Amino acid sequence: MSIVFGWRIVEKIIAGAHDLDTHFVETNPRHNLPVLLALADIWNDAFLHCLAGRIVSPFTEALSSYPAFLAALESQTCGGGNNGGSDNNKSASKGR
């Protein structure tokens, strides 16, 4: 990542990841967004058998192709075929 975006950006990403880790460990589960999103994902998969997938919103134009990549990766990992990142499978939706 540092080759593409530069070390200053990578340092900001690492600092943000550290802040998120701290939030995850120190915040009450009722107000902990990573925990709530994980529980909602488990609920949708296990109990509702929902194939709607996940929402991935790139926050910068440099990551605009990431949702399609993530959809293809998840499809291949879960045994499905690669459909080029379309939203037909259990995929990530692109949004801003």
Coordinates of N, CA, C and O in Angstrom, one line a residue:
M1 N 0.8 -1.2 0.0 CA 0.0 0.0 0.0 C 0.9 1.3 0.0 O 0.4 2.3 -0.6
S2 N 2.0 1.2 0.7 CA 2.8 2.4 0.7 C 3.4 2.8 -0.6 O 3.6 4.0 -0.9
I3 N 3.6 1.8 -1.5 CA 4.1 2.1 -2.8 C 3.0 2.9 -3.6 O 3.3 3.8 -4.3
V4 N 1.8 2.5 -3.5 CA 0.7 3.1 -4.2 C 0.3 4.4 -3.6 O 0.1 5.4 -4.4
F5 N 0.0 4.4 -2.3 CA -0.5 5.6 -1.7 C 0.5 6.5 -1.0 O 0.2 7.7 -0.7
G6 N 1.7 6.0 -0.7 CA 2.6 6.8 0.1 C 2.6 6.4 1.5 O 1.6 6.1 2.1
W7 N 3.8 6.6 2.2 CA 3.9 6.2 3.6 C 3.0 7.0 4.5 O 2.5 6.5 5.5
R8 N 2.8 8.3 4.2 CA 2.0 9.2 5.1 C 0.6 8.7 5.1 O 0.0 8.6 6.2
I9 N 0.0 8.2 4.0 CA -1.3 7.7 4.0 C -1.4 6.4 4.8 O -2.3 6.1 5.5
V10 N -0.4 5.5 4.6 CA -0.4 4.2 5.3 C -0.3 4.5 6.8 O -1.0 3.8 7.6
E11 N 0.5 5.4 7.3 CA 0.5 5.8 8.7 C -0.8 6.2 9.2 O -1.2 5.8 10.3
K12 N -1.6 7.0 8.4 CA -2.9 7.4 8.8 C -3.9 6.2 8.9 O -4.7 6.1 9.8
I13 N -3.7 5.2 8.0 CA -4.6 4.0 8.0 C -4.3 3.2 9.2 O -5.2 2.7 9.9
I14 N -3.0 3.1 9.5 CA -2.6 2.3 10.7 C -3.1 3.0 12.0 O -3.6 2.3 12.9
A15 N -3.0 4.3 12.1 CA -3.5 5.0 13.2 C -5.0 4.9 13.4 O -5.6 4.7 14.5
G16 N -5.7 4.9 12.2 CA -7.2 4.7 12.2 C -7.5 3.3 12.7 O -8.5 3.1 13.4
A17 N -6.8 2.3 12.2 CA -7.0 0.9 12.6 C -6.8 0.8 14.1 O -7.6 0.1 14.8
H18 N -5.8 1.4 14.6 CA -5.5 1.4 16.1 C -6.7 2.0 16.9 O -7.1 1.5 17.9
D19 N -7.2 3.1 16.4 CA -8.3 3.8 17.0 C -9.6 2.9 17.0 O -10.3 2.8 18.0
L20 N -9.8 2.2 15.9 CA -10.9 1.2 15.8 C -10.7 0.1 16.8 O -11.7 -0.4 17.4
D21 N -9.5 -0.5 16.8 CA -9.2 -1.6 17.8 C -9.5 -1.1 19.2 O -10.1 -1.9 20.0
T22 N -9.1 0.1 19.6 CA -9.3 0.6 20.9 C -10.8 0.8 21.2 O -11.3 0.4 22.2
H23 N -11.5 1.3 20.2 CA -13.0 1.4 20.3 C -13.6 0.0 20.6 O -14.5 -0.1 21.4
F24 N -13.2 -0.9 19.8 CA -13.8 -2.3 19.9 C -13.5 -2.9 21.3 O -14.5 -3.5 21.9
V25 N -12.4 -2.7 21.8 CA -12.0 -3.3 23.2 C -12.7 -2.5 24.3 O -13.2 -3.1 25.3
E26 N -12.7 -1.2 24.2 CA -13.2 -0.4 25.4 C -14.6 0.0 25.4 O -15.1 0.5 26.4
T27 N -15.3 -0.1 24.3 CA -16.7 0.3 24.2 C -17.7 -0.7 24.6 O -17.5 -1.9 24.3
N28 N -18.8 -0.3 25.3 CA -19.9 -1.2 25.7 C -20.4 -1.8 24.4 O -20.7 -1.1 23.4
P29 N -20.7 -3.2 24.4 CA -21.2 -3.8 23.2 C -22.5 -3.2 22.7 O -22.8 -3.2 21.5
R30 N -23.3 -2.5 23.5 CA -24.5 -1.9 23.0 C -24.2 -0.7 22.1 O -25.1 -0.3 21.3
H31 N -23.1 -0.1 22.2 CA -22.7 1.1 21.5 C -21.5 0.8 20.6 O -20.8 1.7 20.1
N32 N -21.1 -0.5 20.4 CA -19.9 -0.9 19.7 C -20.3 -1.3 18.2 O -20.9 -2.4 18.0
L33 N -20.1 -0.4 17.3 CA -20.5 -0.6 15.9 C -19.9 -1.9 15.3 O -20.7 -2.6 14.7
P34 N -18.6 -2.2 15.5 CA -18.1 -3.5 14.9 C -18.9 -4.7 15.4 O -19.2 -5.6 14.7
V35 N -19.2 -4.7 16.7 CA -19.9 -5.8 17.3 C -21.3 -5.9 16.8 O -21.8 -7.0 16.4
L36 N -22.0 -4.8 16.7 CA -23.4 -4.8 16.2 C -23.4 -5.2 14.7 O -24.3 -5.9 14.3
L37 N -22.5 -4.7 13.9 CA -22.5 -5.1 12.5 C -22.2 -6.6 12.3 O -22.8 -7.3 11.5
A38 N -21.3 -7.2 13.2 CA -21.0 -8.6 13.1 C -22.2 -9.4 13.5 O -22.5 -10.4 12.9
L39 N -22.9 -9.0 14.6 CA -24.1 -9.7 15.0 C -25.2 -9.7 14.0 O -25.9 -10.6 13.8
A40 N -25.4 -8.5 13.4 CA -26.4 -8.4 12.3 C -26.0 -9.3 11.1 O -26.9 -10.0 10.6
D41 N -24.8 -9.4 10.8 CA -24.3 -10.3 9.7 C -24.6 -11.8 10.1 O -25.1 -12.6 9.3
I42 N -24.3 -12.2 11.3 CA -24.5 -13.5 11.8 C -26.0 -13.8 11.8 O -26.5 -14.9 11.3
W43 N -26.8 -12.9 12.3 CA -28.3 -13.1 12.3 C -28.8 -13.2 10.9 O -29.6 -14.1 10.6
N44 N -28.4 -12.4 9.9 CA -28.9 -12.5 8.6 C -28.5 -13.8 7.9 O -29.3 -14.4 7.2
D45 N -27.3 -14.3 8.1 CA -26.8 -15.5 7.6 C -27.5 -16.7 8.2 O -28.0 -17.6 7.5
A46 N -27.4 -16.8 9.5 CA -27.8 -18.0 10.2 C -29.4 -18.2 10.4 O -29.9 -19.3 10.2
F47 N -30.1 -17.1 10.6 CA -31.5 -17.2 10.9 C -32.4 -16.8 9.8 O -33.5 -17.3 9.6
L48 N -32.0 -15.8 9.0 CA -32.8 -15.3 7.9 C -32.4 -15.9 6.6 O -33.2 -15.7 5.6
H49 N -31.3 -16.5 6.5 CA -30.7 -17.1 5.3 C -30.8 -16.0 4.2 O -31.1 -16.3 3.0
C50 N -30.4 -14.8 4.6 CA -30.4 -13.6 3.7 C -29.2 -13.7 2.8 O -28.1 -13.8 3.3
L51 N -29.4 -13.6 1.5 CA -28.3 -13.5 0.6 C -28.0 -12.1 0.1 O -27.4 -12.0 -1.0
A52 N -28.5 -11.1 0.7 CA -28.4 -9.7 0.3 C -26.9 -9.3 0.4 O -26.5 -8.4 -0.4
G53 N -26.2 -9.8 1.2 CA -24.8 -9.5 1.3 C -24.5 -8.3 2.3 O -25.2 -8.1 3.2
R54 N -23.4 -7.7 2.0 CA -22.9 -6.6 2.9 C -22.8 -5.3 2.1 O -22.7 -5.3 0.9
I55 N -22.7 -4.2 2.8 CA -22.5 -2.9 2.2 C -21.1 -2.5 2.4 O -20.6 -2.5 3.5
V56 N -20.4 -2.1 1.3 CA -19.1 -1.6 1.4 C -19.1 -0.3 0.7 O -19.4 -0.2 -0.5
S57 N -18.8 0.8 1.4 CA -18.8 2.1 0.8 C -17.4 2.7 0.8 O -16.8 3.0 1.8
P58 N -16.8 2.7 -0.4 CA -15.5 3.3 -0.5 C -15.5 4.8 -0.1 O -16.4 5.5 -0.6
F59 N -14.6 5.3 0.7 CA -14.6 6.6 1.1 C -13.7 7.5 0.3 O -13.6 8.7 0.6
T60 N -13.0 6.9 -0.7 CA -12.2 7.7 -1.6 C -12.3 7.1 -3.0 O -12.5 5.9 -3.1
E61 N -12.0 7.9 -4.0 CA -12.1 7.4 -5.4 C -11.1 6.3 -5.6 O -11.3 5.4 -6.4
A62 N -10.0 6.4 -4.9 CA -8.9 5.4 -5.1 C -9.4 4.0 -4.7 O -8.8 3.0 -5.3
L63 N -10.4 3.8 -3.9 CA -10.9 2.5 -3.5 C -12.2 2.2 -4.2 O -12.9 1.3 -3.8
S64 N -12.6 2.9 -5.3 CA -13.9 2.7 -5.9 C -14.0 1.3 -6.5 O -15.2 0.8 -6.6
S65 N -13.0 0.6 -6.9 CA -13.1 -0.8 -7.4 C -13.1 -1.8 -6.3 O -13.2 -3.0 -6.6
Y66 N -12.9 -1.4 -5.0 CA -12.7 -2.4 -4.0 C -14.0 -3.2 -3.7 O -13.9 -4.4 -3.5
P67 N -15.2 -2.6 -3.8 CA -16.4 -3.5 -3.6 C -16.6 -4.6 -4.6 O -16.9 -5.7 -4.2
A68 N -16.3 -4.3 -5.8 CA -16.4 -5.4 -6.8 C -15.3 -6.5 -6.6 O -15.6 -7.7 -6.7
F69 N -14.1 -6.1 -6.2 CA -13.1 -7.0 -5.9 C -13.5 -7.9 -4.7 O -13.3 -9.1 -4.7
L70 N -14.0 -7.2 -3.6 CA -14.5 -8.0 -2.4 C -15.6 -8.9 -2.8 O -15.6 -10.1 -2.3
A71 N -16.5 -8.5 -3.6 CA -17.6 -9.4 -4.0 C -17.1 -10.7 -4.8 O -17.5 -11.8 -4.5
A72 N -16.2 -10.5 -5.7 CA -15.6 -11.6 -6.4 C -14.8 -12.5 -5.5 O -14.9 -13.7 -5.5
L73 N -14.0 -11.9 -4.5 CA -13.3 -12.7 -3.6 C -14.2 -13.5 -2.7 O -14.0 -14.7 -2.5
E74 N -15.3 -12.9 -2.2 CA -16.2 -13.7 -1.3 C -16.9 -14.7 -2.1 O -17.1 -15.9 -1.6
S75 N -17.2 -14.5 -3.3 CA -17.9 -15.5 -4.2 C -17.0 -16.7 -4.4 O -17.4 -17.8 -4.3
Q76 N -15.7 -16.4 -4.7 CA -14.8 -17.5 -4.9 C -14.5 -18.3 -3.6 O -14.4 -19.5 -3.6
T77 N -14.4 -17.6 -2.5 CA -14.1 -18.2 -1.2 C -15.3 -19.1 -0.8 O -15.1 -20.1 -0.2
C78 N -16.5 -18.6 -1.1 CA -17.7 -19.4 -0.6 C -18.1 -20.4 -1.6 O -19.2 -21.0 -1.5
G79 N -17.3 -20.7 -2.7 CA -17.6 -21.7 -3.6 C -18.4 -21.3 -4.8 O -18.7 -22.1 -5.7
G80 N -18.7 -20.0 -4.9 CA -19.5 -19.6 -6.1 C -18.5 -19.2 -7.2 O -17.3 -19.2 -7.1
G81 N -19.1 -18.9 -8.4 CA -18.2 -18.5 -9.5 C -18.0 -17.0 -9.5 O -18.6 -16.3 -8.7
N82 N -17.0 -16.6 -10.2 CA -16.7 -15.2 -10.3 C -17.6 -14.6 -11.4 O -17.5 -14.9 -12.6
N83 N -18.5 -13.7 -11.0 CA -19.4 -13.1 -12.0 C -19.1 -11.6 -12.2 O -19.9 -10.8 -12.6
G84 N -17.8 -11.3 -12.0 CA -17.3 -10.0 -12.3 C -17.7 -8.9 -11.3 O -17.7 -7.8 -11.6
G85 N -18.2 -9.4 -10.1 CA -18.5 -8.4 -9.1 C -19.9 -7.8 -9.2 O -20.2 -6.8 -8.7
S86 N -20.8 -8.5 -10.0 CA -22.2 -8.0 -10.0 C -22.9 -8.2 -8.7 O -22.5 -9.0 -7.9
D87 N -24.1 -7.6 -8.5 CA -24.8 -7.7 -7.3 C -25.7 -8.9 -7.2 O -26.6 -8.9 -6.3
N88 N -25.6 -9.9 -8.1 CA -26.5 -11.0 -8.1 C -26.2 -12.0 -7.0 O -27.1 -12.7 -6.5
N89 N -24.9 -12.1 -6.6 CA -24.6 -13.1 -5.6 C -24.5 -12.4 -4.3 O -24.9 -11.3 -4.1
K90 N -24.0 -13.1 -3.3 CA -23.8 -12.6 -1.9 C -22.7 -11.6 -2.0 O -21.5 -12.0 -1.8
S91 N -22.9 -10.4 -2.4 CA -21.9 -9.5 -2.8 C -21.9 -8.2 -1.9 O -22.8 -8.0 -1.2
A92 N -20.9 -7.4 -2.2 CA -20.9 -6.1 -1.6 C -21.5 -5.1 -2.5 O -21.3 -5.1 -3.7
S93 N -22.3 -4.2 -1.9 CA -22.9 -3.1 -2.7 C -22.0 -1.9 -2.7 O -21.5 -1.5 -1.7
K94 N -21.9 -1.3 -3.9 CA -21.1 -0.1 -4.0 C -21.9 1.2 -3.7 O -23.0 1.3 -4.2
G95 N -21.4 2.0 -2.9 CA -22.1 3.2 -2.5 C -21.1 4.3 -2.1 O -20.0 4.0 -1.8
R96 N -21.6 5.5 -2.0 CA -20.7 6.6 -1.5 C -21.5 7.5 -0.6 O -22.5 7.9 -0.6

